[in-house]
Amino acid sequence: AIGLNGKSVFTPMGEYLQKVLDTAVLEVTTGTFDYNTTLKRVVNEMTKSGVRSVNYETGWSNRIEVAARRALMTGVNQVVGHINDRNADALGTDFFEVSWHATARPTHQEWQGRVFSRKELTDICGLGTVTGLHGANCYHSYFPFVPGVSKRQWTDEQLDEMNNKENEPKPYKGKEYTTYEATQRQRYFETSMRAQRRKIRLFKKSGIGENSELLIDARANYRNTMAQ
């Protein structure tokens, strides 16, 4: 149920999420509020309405803070992409340069930082798909590129060198991780810590007492995960 004119109104979950997240994307893209402020407001609003997690048709489920962050970031990137499409039309070019960033997933490393035609953005970079350019959790952007006029930010040789450094395994506590694998491991710990903090709060609210073995173990698990 959501508040409307001082009253609680029951709204279908999909419709509610779409409305809240559309408003959030508008706030960020228009500069009304910054990304973190908007994300905090969205999560607070949803949790007050009783939303704790989002279950997708694929069977995947995420806690609301994770789902909201991903949806907001992806939505903002897609709006920026549409703006750049219009800018390219105004410049009379059909080519775009894709951005490069560290810790990119391996499937995105193949095309990040390079120049593609509008059609190749779809065929090669997967623009418009969940796992491709501007898909879920994708940090890449693309910008109009005018052949013979625009100057690339990175040469192919520089891109290959940077990607090779990213993919060089580095040892840590008996295991080896590429930069991308290390960030995925870190996200796993962060997700575990959020769940552990929630468990600690629930134990405390239950009134089991500060010296309860359940609460002591939960705090010890949290500290161990944070140390890792």
Coordinates of N, CA and C in Angstrom, one line a residue:
A1 N 0.8 -1.2 0.0 CA 0.0 0.0 0.0 C 0.9 1.2 0.0
I2 N 0.5 2.3 -0.8 CA 1.3 3.5 -0.8 C 0.4 4.6 -0.4
G3 N 1.0 5.7 0.1 CA 0.2 6.9 0.5 C -0.2 7.7 -0.7
L4 N -1.5 8.1 -0.8 CA -2.0 9.0 -1.8 C -3.0 9.9 -1.3
N5 N -2.7 11.2 -1.2 CA -3.7 12.1 -0.7 C -4.1 11.8 0.7
G6 N -3.1 11.4 1.5 CA -3.4 11.1 2.9 C -4.0 9.7 3.2
K7 N -4.2 8.9 2.1 CA -4.8 7.6 2.3 C -3.9 6.5 1.7
S8 N -4.1 5.3 2.2 CA -3.3 4.2 1.8 C -4.0 3.5 0.6
V9 N -3.3 3.4 -0.5 CA -3.9 2.9 -1.7 C -3.1 1.6 -2.2
F10 N -3.8 0.5 -2.4 CA -3.1 -0.7 -2.8 C -2.8 -0.7 -4.3
T11 N -1.5 -0.9 -4.7 CA -1.1 -0.8 -6.0 C -0.3 -2.0 -6.4
P12 N -0.5 -2.6 -7.6 CA 0.2 -3.7 -8.1 C 1.7 -3.5 -8.0
M13 N 2.5 -4.5 -7.5 CA 3.9 -4.3 -7.3 C 4.7 -3.8 -8.5
G14 N 4.4 -4.4 -9.7 CA 5.1 -4.0 -10.9 C 4.9 -2.5 -11.2
E15 N 3.6 -2.1 -11.1 CA 3.2 -0.7 -11.4 C 3.9 0.2 -10.4
Y16 N 3.9 -0.2 -9.1 CA 4.5 0.7 -8.1 C 6.0 0.9 -8.3
L17 N 6.7 -0.2 -8.6 CA 8.1 -0.1 -8.8 C 8.4 0.7 -10.0
Q18 N 7.7 0.6 -11.1 CA 7.9 1.3 -12.3 C 7.7 2.8 -12.0
K19 N 6.7 3.2 -11.3 CA 6.4 4.6 -11.0 C 7.5 5.2 -10.2
V20 N 7.9 4.5 -9.1 CA 8.9 5.1 -8.2 C 10.3 5.2 -8.9
L21 N 10.7 4.2 -9.7 CA 12.0 4.2 -10.4 C 12.0 5.2 -11.5
D22 N 10.9 5.4 -12.2 CA 10.8 6.4 -13.3 C 11.0 7.8 -12.7
T23 N 10.4 8.0 -11.6 CA 10.5 9.3 -10.9 C 12.0 9.5 -10.5
A24 N 12.6 8.5 -10.0 CA 14.0 8.6 -9.5 C 14.9 8.9 -10.7
V25 N 14.7 8.2 -11.8 CA 15.6 8.5 -13.0 C 15.4 9.9 -13.5
L26 N 14.1 10.4 -13.4 CA 13.9 11.8 -13.8 C 14.6 12.8 -12.9
E27 N 14.6 12.5 -11.6 CA 15.3 13.4 -10.6 C 16.7 13.5 -10.9
V28 N 17.4 12.4 -11.2 CA 18.8 12.4 -11.4 C 19.2 13.0 -12.8
T29 N 18.5 12.6 -13.8 CA 18.8 13.1 -15.2 C 18.5 14.6 -15.4
T30 N 17.6 15.1 -14.6 CA 17.3 16.6 -14.7 C 18.1 17.4 -13.7
G31 N 18.9 16.7 -12.8 CA 19.7 17.4 -11.9 C 19.0 17.9 -10.6
T32 N 17.7 17.4 -10.5 CA 17.0 17.8 -9.3 C 17.6 17.3 -8.0
F33 N 18.1 16.1 -8.0 CA 18.8 15.5 -6.9 C 20.0 14.7 -7.4
D34 N 21.0 14.5 -6.6 CA 22.1 13.7 -7.0 C 21.8 12.2 -6.8
Y35 N 22.6 11.4 -7.4 CA 22.3 9.9 -7.4 C 22.1 9.3 -6.1
N36 N 23.0 9.6 -5.1 CA 22.9 9.0 -3.8 C 21.7 9.4 -3.0
T37 N 21.4 10.7 -3.1 CA 20.2 11.3 -2.4 C 18.9 10.6 -2.9
T38 N 18.8 10.5 -4.3 CA 17.7 9.8 -4.9 C 17.6 8.4 -4.5
L39 N 18.7 7.7 -4.5 CA 18.7 6.2 -4.2 C 18.2 6.0 -2.7
K40 N 18.7 6.9 -1.8 CA 18.3 6.8 -0.4 C 16.9 7.0 -0.3
R41 N 16.3 8.0 -1.0 CA 14.9 8.3 -0.9 C 14.1 7.1 -1.4
V42 N 14.5 6.6 -2.5 CA 13.7 5.5 -3.1 C 13.7 4.3 -2.2
V43 N 14.8 3.9 -1.6 CA 14.9 2.7 -0.7 C 14.1 3.0 0.5
N44 N 14.1 4.2 1.1 CA 13.3 4.5 2.3 C 11.9 4.4 2.0
E45 N 11.5 5.0 0.8 CA 10.0 5.0 0.4 C 9.5 3.6 0.3
M46 N 10.3 2.7 -0.4 CA 9.9 1.4 -0.7 C 9.8 0.5 0.6
T47 N 10.8 0.7 1.4 CA 10.8 -0.1 2.7 C 9.6 0.3 3.6
K48 N 9.3 1.6 3.6 CA 8.1 2.1 4.4 C 6.8 1.5 3.8
S49 N 6.8 1.2 2.5 CA 5.6 0.6 1.9 C 5.5 -0.9 2.1
G50 N 6.6 -1.4 2.7 CA 6.5 -2.9 3.0 C 7.3 -3.7 2.0
V51 N 8.0 -3.0 1.1 CA 8.8 -3.8 0.1 C 10.1 -4.1 0.6
R52 N 10.5 -5.4 0.6 CA 11.8 -5.8 1.2 C 12.7 -6.4 0.1
S53 N 12.0 -7.0 -0.9 CA 12.8 -7.6 -2.0 C 12.0 -7.6 -3.3
V54 N 12.7 -7.8 -4.4 CA 12.0 -7.8 -5.7 C 12.3 -9.2 -6.4
N55 N 11.2 -9.9 -6.7 CA 11.3 -11.2 -7.4 C 11.0 -11.0 -8.9
Y56 N 11.9 -11.4 -9.7 CA 11.8 -11.2 -11.2 C 11.2 -12.5 -11.8
E57 N 10.7 -12.3 -13.0 CA 10.1 -13.4 -13.7 C 11.1 -14.5 -14.0
T58 N 12.3 -14.2 -14.0 CA 13.4 -15.2 -14.3 C 13.6 -16.1 -13.1
G59 N 13.0 -15.8 -11.9 CA 13.2 -16.5 -10.7 C 14.2 -15.9 -9.8
W60 N 15.0 -14.9 -10.4 CA 16.0 -14.2 -9.6 C 15.3 -13.3 -8.6
S61 N 16.0 -13.1 -7.4 CA 15.4 -12.2 -6.4 C 16.5 -11.4 -5.8
N62 N 16.2 -10.1 -5.5 CA 17.2 -9.2 -4.9 C 16.5 -8.4 -3.8
R63 N 17.3 -8.1 -2.8 CA 16.8 -7.1 -1.8 C 16.6 -5.8 -2.4
I64 N 15.7 -5.0 -1.8 CA 15.2 -3.8 -2.5 C 16.4 -2.8 -2.8
E65 N 17.4 -2.7 -1.9 CA 18.4 -1.7 -2.1 C 19.3 -2.1 -3.3
V66 N 19.5 -3.4 -3.5 CA 20.3 -3.9 -4.6 C 19.5 -3.6 -5.9
A67 N 18.2 -4.0 -5.9 CA 17.4 -3.9 -7.1 C 17.2 -2.4 -7.5
A68 N 17.0 -1.6 -6.5 CA 16.8 -0.1 -6.8 C 18.1 0.5 -7.3
R69 N 19.2 0.2 -6.8 CA 20.5 0.7 -7.2 C 20.7 0.4 -8.7
R70 N 20.5 -0.9 -9.0 CA 20.8 -1.4 -10.4 C 19.8 -0.7 -11.4
A71 N 18.5 -0.7 -11.0 CA 17.5 -0.1 -11.9 C 17.7 1.4 -12.1
L72 N 18.1 2.1 -11.0 CA 18.4 3.5 -11.2 C 19.6 3.8 -12.1
M73 N 20.7 3.1 -11.8 CA 21.9 3.3 -12.6 C 21.7 2.9 -14.1
T74 N 21.0 1.8 -14.3 CA 20.7 1.4 -15.7 C 19.8 2.4 -16.4
G75 N 18.8 2.8 -15.7 CA 17.8 3.8 -16.3 C 18.5 5.1 -16.7
V76 N 19.4 5.6 -15.8 CA 20.0 6.9 -16.1 C 21.0 6.7 -17.3
N77 N 21.7 5.6 -17.3 CA 22.6 5.3 -18.4 C 21.8 5.3 -19.8
Q78 N 20.7 4.6 -19.7 CA 19.9 4.5 -20.9 C 19.4 5.9 -21.4
V79 N 19.0 6.7 -20.5 CA 18.5 8.1 -20.9 C 19.7 8.8 -21.5
V80 N 20.9 8.7 -20.9 CA 22.1 9.4 -21.5 C 22.4 8.8 -22.9
G81 N 22.2 7.5 -23.1 CA 22.4 6.9 -24.4 C 21.4 7.5 -25.4
H82 N 20.2 7.7 -25.1 CA 19.2 8.3 -26.0 C 19.6 9.8 -26.4
I83 N 20.1 10.5 -25.4 CA 20.6 11.9 -25.6 C 21.8 11.8 -26.6
N84 N 22.7 10.9 -26.4 CA 23.8 10.8 -27.3 C 23.4 10.4 -28.7
D85 N 22.4 9.6 -28.8 CA 21.9 9.2 -30.1 C 21.4 10.5 -30.9
R86 N 20.7 11.3 -30.2 CA 20.2 12.6 -30.8 C 21.4 13.5 -31.1
N87 N 22.4 13.5 -30.3 CA 23.5 14.4 -30.5 C 24.3 13.9 -31.8
A88 N 24.3 12.5 -32.0 CA 25.0 12.0 -33.1 C 24.2 12.3 -34.4
D89 N 22.9 12.3 -34.3 CA 22.0 12.7 -35.5 C 22.3 14.2 -35.8
A90 N 22.4 15.0 -34.8 CA 22.7 16.4 -35.1 C 24.1 16.7 -35.7
L91 N 25.0 15.8 -35.4 CA 26.4 15.9 -35.9 C 26.5 15.2 -37.3
G92 N 25.5 14.5 -37.6 CA 25.5 13.8 -38.9 C 26.5 12.6 -38.9
T93 N 26.6 11.9 -37.8 CA 27.5 10.8 -37.7 C 26.7 9.5 -37.3
D94 N 27.2 8.4 -37.7 CA 26.6 7.1 -37.4 C 27.6 6.3 -36.5
F95 N 28.6 6.9 -36.0 CA 29.6 6.2 -35.3 C 29.7 6.7 -33.8
F96 N 30.1 5.8 -32.9 CA 30.2 6.1 -31.5 C 31.4 5.5 -30.9
E97 N 32.0 6.2 -29.9 CA 33.1 5.7 -29.1 C 32.6 5.2 -27.8
V98 N 32.9 4.0 -27.4 CA 32.4 3.4 -26.1 C 33.4 3.7 -25.1
S99 N 33.0 4.0 -23.9 CA 33.9 4.3 -22.8 C 34.7 3.1 -22.3
W100 N 35.8 3.3 -21.6 CA 36.5 2.2 -21.0 C 36.6 2.5 -19.5
H101 N 36.5 1.4 -18.7 CA 36.7 1.5 -17.3 C 37.3 0.2 -16.7
A102 N 38.0 0.4 -15.6 CA 38.6 -0.8 -15.0 C 37.5 -1.7 -14.4
T103 N 37.8 -2.9 -14.1 CA 37.0 -3.9 -13.5 C 35.8 -4.3 -14.4
A104 N 35.9 -4.1 -15.7 CA 34.8 -4.4 -16.6 C 34.7 -6.0 -16.7
R105 N 33.5 -6.5 -16.8 CA 33.3 -7.9 -17.0 C 34.0 -8.4 -18.3
P106 N 34.5 -9.6 -18.3 CA 35.2 -10.1 -19.5 C 34.5 -9.9 -20.8
T107 N 33.2 -10.1 -20.8 CA 32.4 -10.0 -22.1 C 32.4 -8.6 -22.6
H108 N 32.5 -7.6 -21.7 CA 32.5 -6.2 -22.0 C 33.9 -5.7 -22.4
Q109 N 34.9 -6.3 -21.9 CA 36.3 -5.9 -22.2 C 36.5 -6.0 -23.7
E110 N 35.9 -6.9 -24.4 CA 36.1 -7.2 -25.8 C 35.8 -5.9 -26.6
W111 N 34.9 -5.1 -26.2 CA 34.5 -4.0 -27.1 C 34.7 -2.6 -26.4
Q112 N 34.9 -2.6 -25.1 CA 35.0 -1.3 -24.4 C 36.2 -0.4 -25.0
G113 N 36.0 0.9 -25.1 CA 37.0 1.8 -25.5 C 37.1 1.9 -27.0
R114 N 36.4 1.2 -27.8 CA 36.5 1.1 -29.2 C 35.4 1.9 -30.0
V115 N 35.6 2.1 -31.2 CA 34.6 2.8 -32.0 C 33.8 1.9 -32.9
F116 N 32.4 2.1 -32.9 CA 31.5 1.2 -33.6 C 30.4 2.1 -34.3
S117 N 29.9 1.5 -35.3 CA 28.7 2.1 -36.0 C 27.5 1.9 -35.1
R118 N 26.4 2.5 -35.4 CA 25.2 2.4 -34.6 C 24.7 0.9 -34.7
K119 N 24.8 0.3 -35.8 CA 24.4 -1.1 -36.0 C 25.3 -2.0 -35.2
E120 N 26.6 -1.7 -35.1 CA 27.6 -2.6 -34.4 C 27.4 -2.5 -32.9
L121 N 26.9 -1.3 -32.4 CA 26.6 -1.2 -31.0 C 25.6 -2.3 -30.6
T122 N 24.7 -2.6 -31.5 CA 23.7 -3.7 -31.2 C 24.3 -5.1 -31.5
D123 N 24.9 -5.2 -32.7 CA 25.4 -6.5 -33.1 C 26.6 -7.0 -32.3
I124 N 27.5 -6.1 -31.9 CA 28.7 -6.5 -31.2 C 28.7 -6.2 -29.7
C125 N 28.2 -5.0 -29.4 CA 28.2 -4.6 -28.0 C 26.9 -5.1 -27.2
G126 N 25.9 -5.5 -27.9 CA 24.7 -6.0 -27.3 C 23.8 -4.9 -26.7
L127 N 23.9 -3.7 -27.3 CA 23.0 -2.6 -26.9 C 21.5 -3.1 -27.0
G128 N 20.8 -2.9 -25.9 CA 19.4 -3.2 -25.9 C 19.1 -4.6 -25.2
T129 N 20.2 -5.3 -24.8 CA 20.0 -6.6 -24.1 C 20.4 -6.4 -22.7
V130 N 19.9 -7.3 -21.8 CA 20.2 -7.2 -20.4 C 21.7 -7.3 -20.1
T131 N 22.4 -8.1 -20.8 CA 23.8 -8.4 -20.5 C 24.8 -7.6 -21.3
G132 N 24.3 -6.7 -22.2 CA 25.1 -5.9 -23.1 C 25.3 -4.5 -22.7
L133 N 25.7 -3.7 -23.6 CA 26.0 -2.2 -23.4 C 24.7 -1.6 -22.9
H134 N 24.8 -0.8 -21.8 CA 23.6 -0.2 -21.1 C 22.6 -1.2 -20.6
G135 N 23.1 -2.4 -20.4 CA 22.2 -3.4 -19.7 C 22.4 -3.3 -18.2
A136 N 21.9 -4.4 -17.5 CA 21.9 -4.4 -16.1 C 23.4 -4.3 -15.5
N137 N 23.6 -3.3 -14.6 CA 24.9 -3.2 -14.0 C 26.0 -2.8 -15.0
C138 N 25.7 -2.3 -16.1 CA 26.7 -1.8 -17.1 C 27.1 -0.4 -16.8
Y139 N 28.4 -0.1 -16.6 CA 28.8 1.2 -16.3 C 29.3 2.0 -17.6
H140 N 29.2 1.3 -18.7 CA 29.7 1.9 -20.0 C 28.7 2.9 -20.6
S141 N 29.3 3.9 -21.3 CA 28.5 4.9 -22.0 C 29.1 4.9 -23.5
Y142 N 28.4 5.5 -24.4 CA 28.9 5.7 -25.7 C 28.6 7.1 -26.2
F143 N 29.5 7.7 -27.0 CA 29.5 9.1 -27.4 C 29.6 9.2 -28.9
P144 N 29.0 10.2 -29.4 CA 29.2 10.4 -30.9 C 30.6 10.6 -31.3
F145 N 31.0 10.0 -32.4 CA 32.3 10.0 -32.9 C 32.3 10.3 -34.4
V146 N 33.0 11.4 -34.8 CA 33.0 11.8 -36.2 C 34.3 11.4 -36.8
P147 N 34.3 10.4 -37.7 CA 35.6 9.9 -38.3 C 36.3 11.1 -39.1
G148 N 37.6 11.1 -38.9 CA 38.4 12.2 -39.5 C 38.4 13.5 -38.7
V149 N 37.6 13.6 -37.7 CA 37.5 14.8 -36.9 C 37.7 14.5 -35.4
S150 N 37.0 13.5 -34.9 CA 37.1 13.2 -33.5 C 38.4 12.4 -33.3
K151 N 39.0 12.6 -32.1 CA 40.2 11.8 -31.7 C 39.9 10.8 -30.6
R152 N 40.3 9.6 -30.8 CA 40.0 8.5 -29.9 C 40.7 8.8 -28.6
Q153 N 40.0 8.4 -27.5 CA 40.7 8.5 -26.2 C 41.8 7.5 -26.0
W154 N 41.6 6.3 -26.5 CA 42.6 5.3 -26.4 C 42.8 4.6 -27.8
T155 N 44.1 4.3 -28.0 CA 44.4 3.5 -29.2 C 44.1 2.0 -28.9
D156 N 44.0 1.2 -30.0 CA 43.8 -0.2 -29.8 C 44.9 -0.9 -29.0
E157 N 46.2 -0.4 -29.2 CA 47.3 -0.9 -28.5 C 47.2 -0.6 -27.0
Q158 N 46.8 0.6 -26.7 CA 46.6 1.0 -25.3 C 45.5 0.2 -24.6
L159 N 44.4 0.0 -25.3 CA 43.3 -0.8 -24.8 C 43.7 -2.2 -24.5
D160 N 44.5 -2.8 -25.4 CA 44.9 -4.2 -25.2 C 45.8 -4.3 -24.0
E161 N 46.7 -3.3 -23.8 CA 47.6 -3.3 -22.7 C 46.9 -3.1 -21.4
M162 N 45.9 -2.2 -21.3 CA 45.1 -2.0 -20.1 C 44.3 -3.2 -19.8
N163 N 43.7 -3.8 -20.8 CA 42.9 -5.0 -20.5 C 43.8 -6.2 -20.0
N164 N 45.0 -6.3 -20.6 CA 45.9 -7.4 -20.2 C 46.3 -7.2 -18.7
K165 N 46.5 -6.0 -18.3 CA 46.8 -5.7 -16.9 C 45.6 -6.1 -16.0
E166 N 44.4 -5.8 -16.5 CA 43.2 -6.1 -15.7 C 43.1 -7.6 -15.5
N167 N 43.5 -8.4 -16.5 CA 43.3 -9.8 -16.5 C 44.5 -10.6 -15.9
E168 N 45.5 -9.9 -15.5 CA 46.6 -10.5 -14.8 C 46.3 -11.0 -13.4
P169 N 46.3 -12.3 -13.2 CA 45.9 -12.7 -11.8 C 46.8 -12.3 -10.7
K170 N 46.3 -11.9 -9.6 CA 47.1 -11.4 -8.5 C 46.8 -12.3 -7.3
P171 N 47.8 -12.8 -6.6 CA 47.6 -13.7 -5.5 C 47.0 -13.0 -4.2
Y172 N 46.2 -13.7 -3.5 CA 45.6 -13.2 -2.3 C 45.2 -14.4 -1.4
K173 N 45.9 -14.6 -0.3 CA 45.5 -15.7 0.6 C 45.4 -17.0 -0.1
G174 N 46.4 -17.4 -0.9 CA 46.4 -18.7 -1.5 C 45.6 -18.8 -2.7
K175 N 44.9 -17.8 -3.2 CA 44.1 -17.8 -4.4 C 44.5 -16.7 -5.3
E176 N 44.2 -16.8 -6.6 CA 44.5 -15.8 -7.5 C 43.2 -15.1 -8.1
Y177 N 43.2 -13.8 -8.2 CA 42.1 -13.1 -8.7 C 42.5 -12.1 -9.8
T178 N 41.7 -12.0 -10.9 CA 41.8 -10.9 -11.8 C 41.1 -9.7 -11.1
T179 N 41.3 -8.5 -11.7 CA 40.7 -7.3 -11.1 C 39.2 -7.5 -11.0
Y180 N 38.6 -8.0 -12.1 CA 37.1 -8.2 -12.1 C 36.7 -9.3 -11.1
E181 N 37.4 -10.4 -11.0 CA 37.1 -11.4 -10.0 C 37.2 -10.9 -8.6
A182 N 38.2 -10.0 -8.3 CA 38.3 -9.4 -7.0 C 37.1 -8.5 -6.6
T183 N 36.7 -7.7 -7.6 CA 35.5 -6.9 -7.3 C 34.2 -7.7 -7.1
Q184 N 34.1 -8.9 -7.8 CA 33.0 -9.7 -7.6 C 33.0 -10.4 -6.2
R185 N 34.2 -10.7 -5.7 CA 34.4 -11.3 -4.4 C 34.0 -10.2 -3.3
Q186 N 34.5 -9.0 -3.6 CA 34.2 -7.9 -2.7 C 32.7 -7.7 -2.6
R187 N 32.0 -7.7 -3.7 CA 30.5 -7.5 -3.7 C 29.8 -8.6 -2.9
Y188 N 30.4 -9.9 -3.0 CA 29.8 -11.0 -2.3 C 29.9 -10.7 -0.8
F189 N 31.1 -10.2 -0.3 CA 31.2 -9.9 1.1 C 30.3 -8.7 1.5
E190 N 30.2 -7.7 0.7 CA 29.3 -6.6 1.0 C 27.8 -7.1 1.1
T191 N 27.4 -8.0 0.2 CA 26.1 -8.5 0.3 C 25.9 -9.3 1.6
S192 N 26.9 -10.1 1.9 CA 26.8 -10.9 3.2 C 26.7 -10.0 4.4
M193 N 27.5 -8.9 4.4 CA 27.5 -8.0 5.5 C 26.1 -7.3 5.7
R194 N 25.5 -7.0 4.6 CA 24.2 -6.3 4.7 C 23.2 -7.3 5.3
A195 N 23.2 -8.6 4.9 CA 22.3 -9.6 5.5 C 22.7 -9.9 6.9
Q196 N 23.9 -9.8 7.3 CA 24.3 -10.1 8.7 C 23.9 -8.9 9.6
R197 N 24.0 -7.7 9.1 CA 23.6 -6.5 9.9 C 22.0 -6.6 10.1
R198 N 21.3 -7.1 9.1 CA 19.9 -7.2 9.2 C 19.5 -8.3 10.3
K199 N 20.3 -9.3 10.3 CA 20.1 -10.4 11.2 C 20.3 -9.9 12.7
I200 N 21.4 -9.1 12.8 CA 21.7 -8.6 14.2 C 20.6 -7.7 14.7
R201 N 20.1 -6.8 13.8 CA 19.0 -5.9 14.2 C 17.8 -6.7 14.6
L202 N 17.5 -7.8 13.8 CA 16.3 -8.6 14.2 C 16.5 -9.3 15.5
F203 N 17.7 -9.8 15.8 CA 18.0 -10.5 17.1 C 17.8 -9.5 18.2
K204 N 18.3 -8.2 18.0 CA 18.2 -7.2 19.1 C 16.7 -6.8 19.3
K205 N 16.0 -6.7 18.2 CA 14.5 -6.3 18.4 C 13.7 -7.5 19.1
S206 N 14.2 -8.7 19.0 CA 13.5 -9.8 19.6 C 13.6 -9.8 21.1
G207 N 14.6 -9.1 21.6 CA 14.7 -9.0 23.1 C 15.5 -10.2 23.7
I208 N 16.3 -10.8 22.9 CA 17.0 -12.0 23.4 C 18.1 -11.7 24.4
G209 N 18.6 -10.4 24.5 CA 19.6 -10.0 25.4 C 21.0 -9.9 24.8
E210 N 21.8 -9.0 25.3 CA 23.1 -8.7 24.7 C 24.0 -9.9 24.8
N211 N 23.8 -10.7 25.8 CA 24.7 -11.8 26.1 C 24.2 -13.1 25.5
S212 N 23.2 -13.0 24.6 CA 22.7 -14.2 23.9 C 23.8 -14.8 23.0
E213 N 23.9 -16.1 23.0 CA 24.8 -16.8 22.1 C 24.5 -16.5 20.7
L214 N 23.2 -16.4 20.3 CA 22.8 -16.1 18.9 C 23.4 -14.8 18.5
L215 N 23.2 -13.7 19.4 CA 23.6 -12.4 19.0 C 25.2 -12.3 19.0
I216 N 25.8 -13.0 19.9 CA 27.3 -12.9 19.9 C 27.9 -13.6 18.7
D217 N 27.3 -14.7 18.3 CA 27.8 -15.4 17.1 C 27.5 -14.6 15.8
A218 N 26.4 -13.9 15.8 CA 26.0 -13.1 14.6 C 27.0 -11.9 14.5
R219 N 27.3 -11.3 15.6 CA 28.3 -10.2 15.6 C 29.7 -10.7 15.2
A220 N 30.1 -11.9 15.7 CA 31.4 -12.4 15.3 C 31.5 -12.7 13.8
N221 N 30.4 -13.3 13.2 CA 30.4 -13.5 11.8 C 30.5 -12.2 11.0
Y222 N 29.8 -11.2 11.5 CA 29.9 -9.9 10.8 C 31.3 -9.3 10.8
R223 N 31.9 -9.4 12.0 CA 33.3 -8.8 12.1 C 34.3 -9.6 11.2
N224 N 34.1 -11.0 11.2 CA 34.9 -11.8 10.3 C 34.8 -11.5 8.8
T225 N 33.6 -11.3 8.4 CA 33.3 -10.9 7.0 C 33.9 -9.5 6.7
M226 N 33.7 -8.6 7.6 CA 34.3 -7.2 7.4 C 35.8 -7.3 7.3
A227 N 36.4 -8.1 8.1 CA 37.9 -8.2 8.1 C 38.4 -8.8 6.7
Q228 N 37.6 -9.8 6.2 CA 38.0 -10.3 4.9 C 37.9 -9.3 3.8

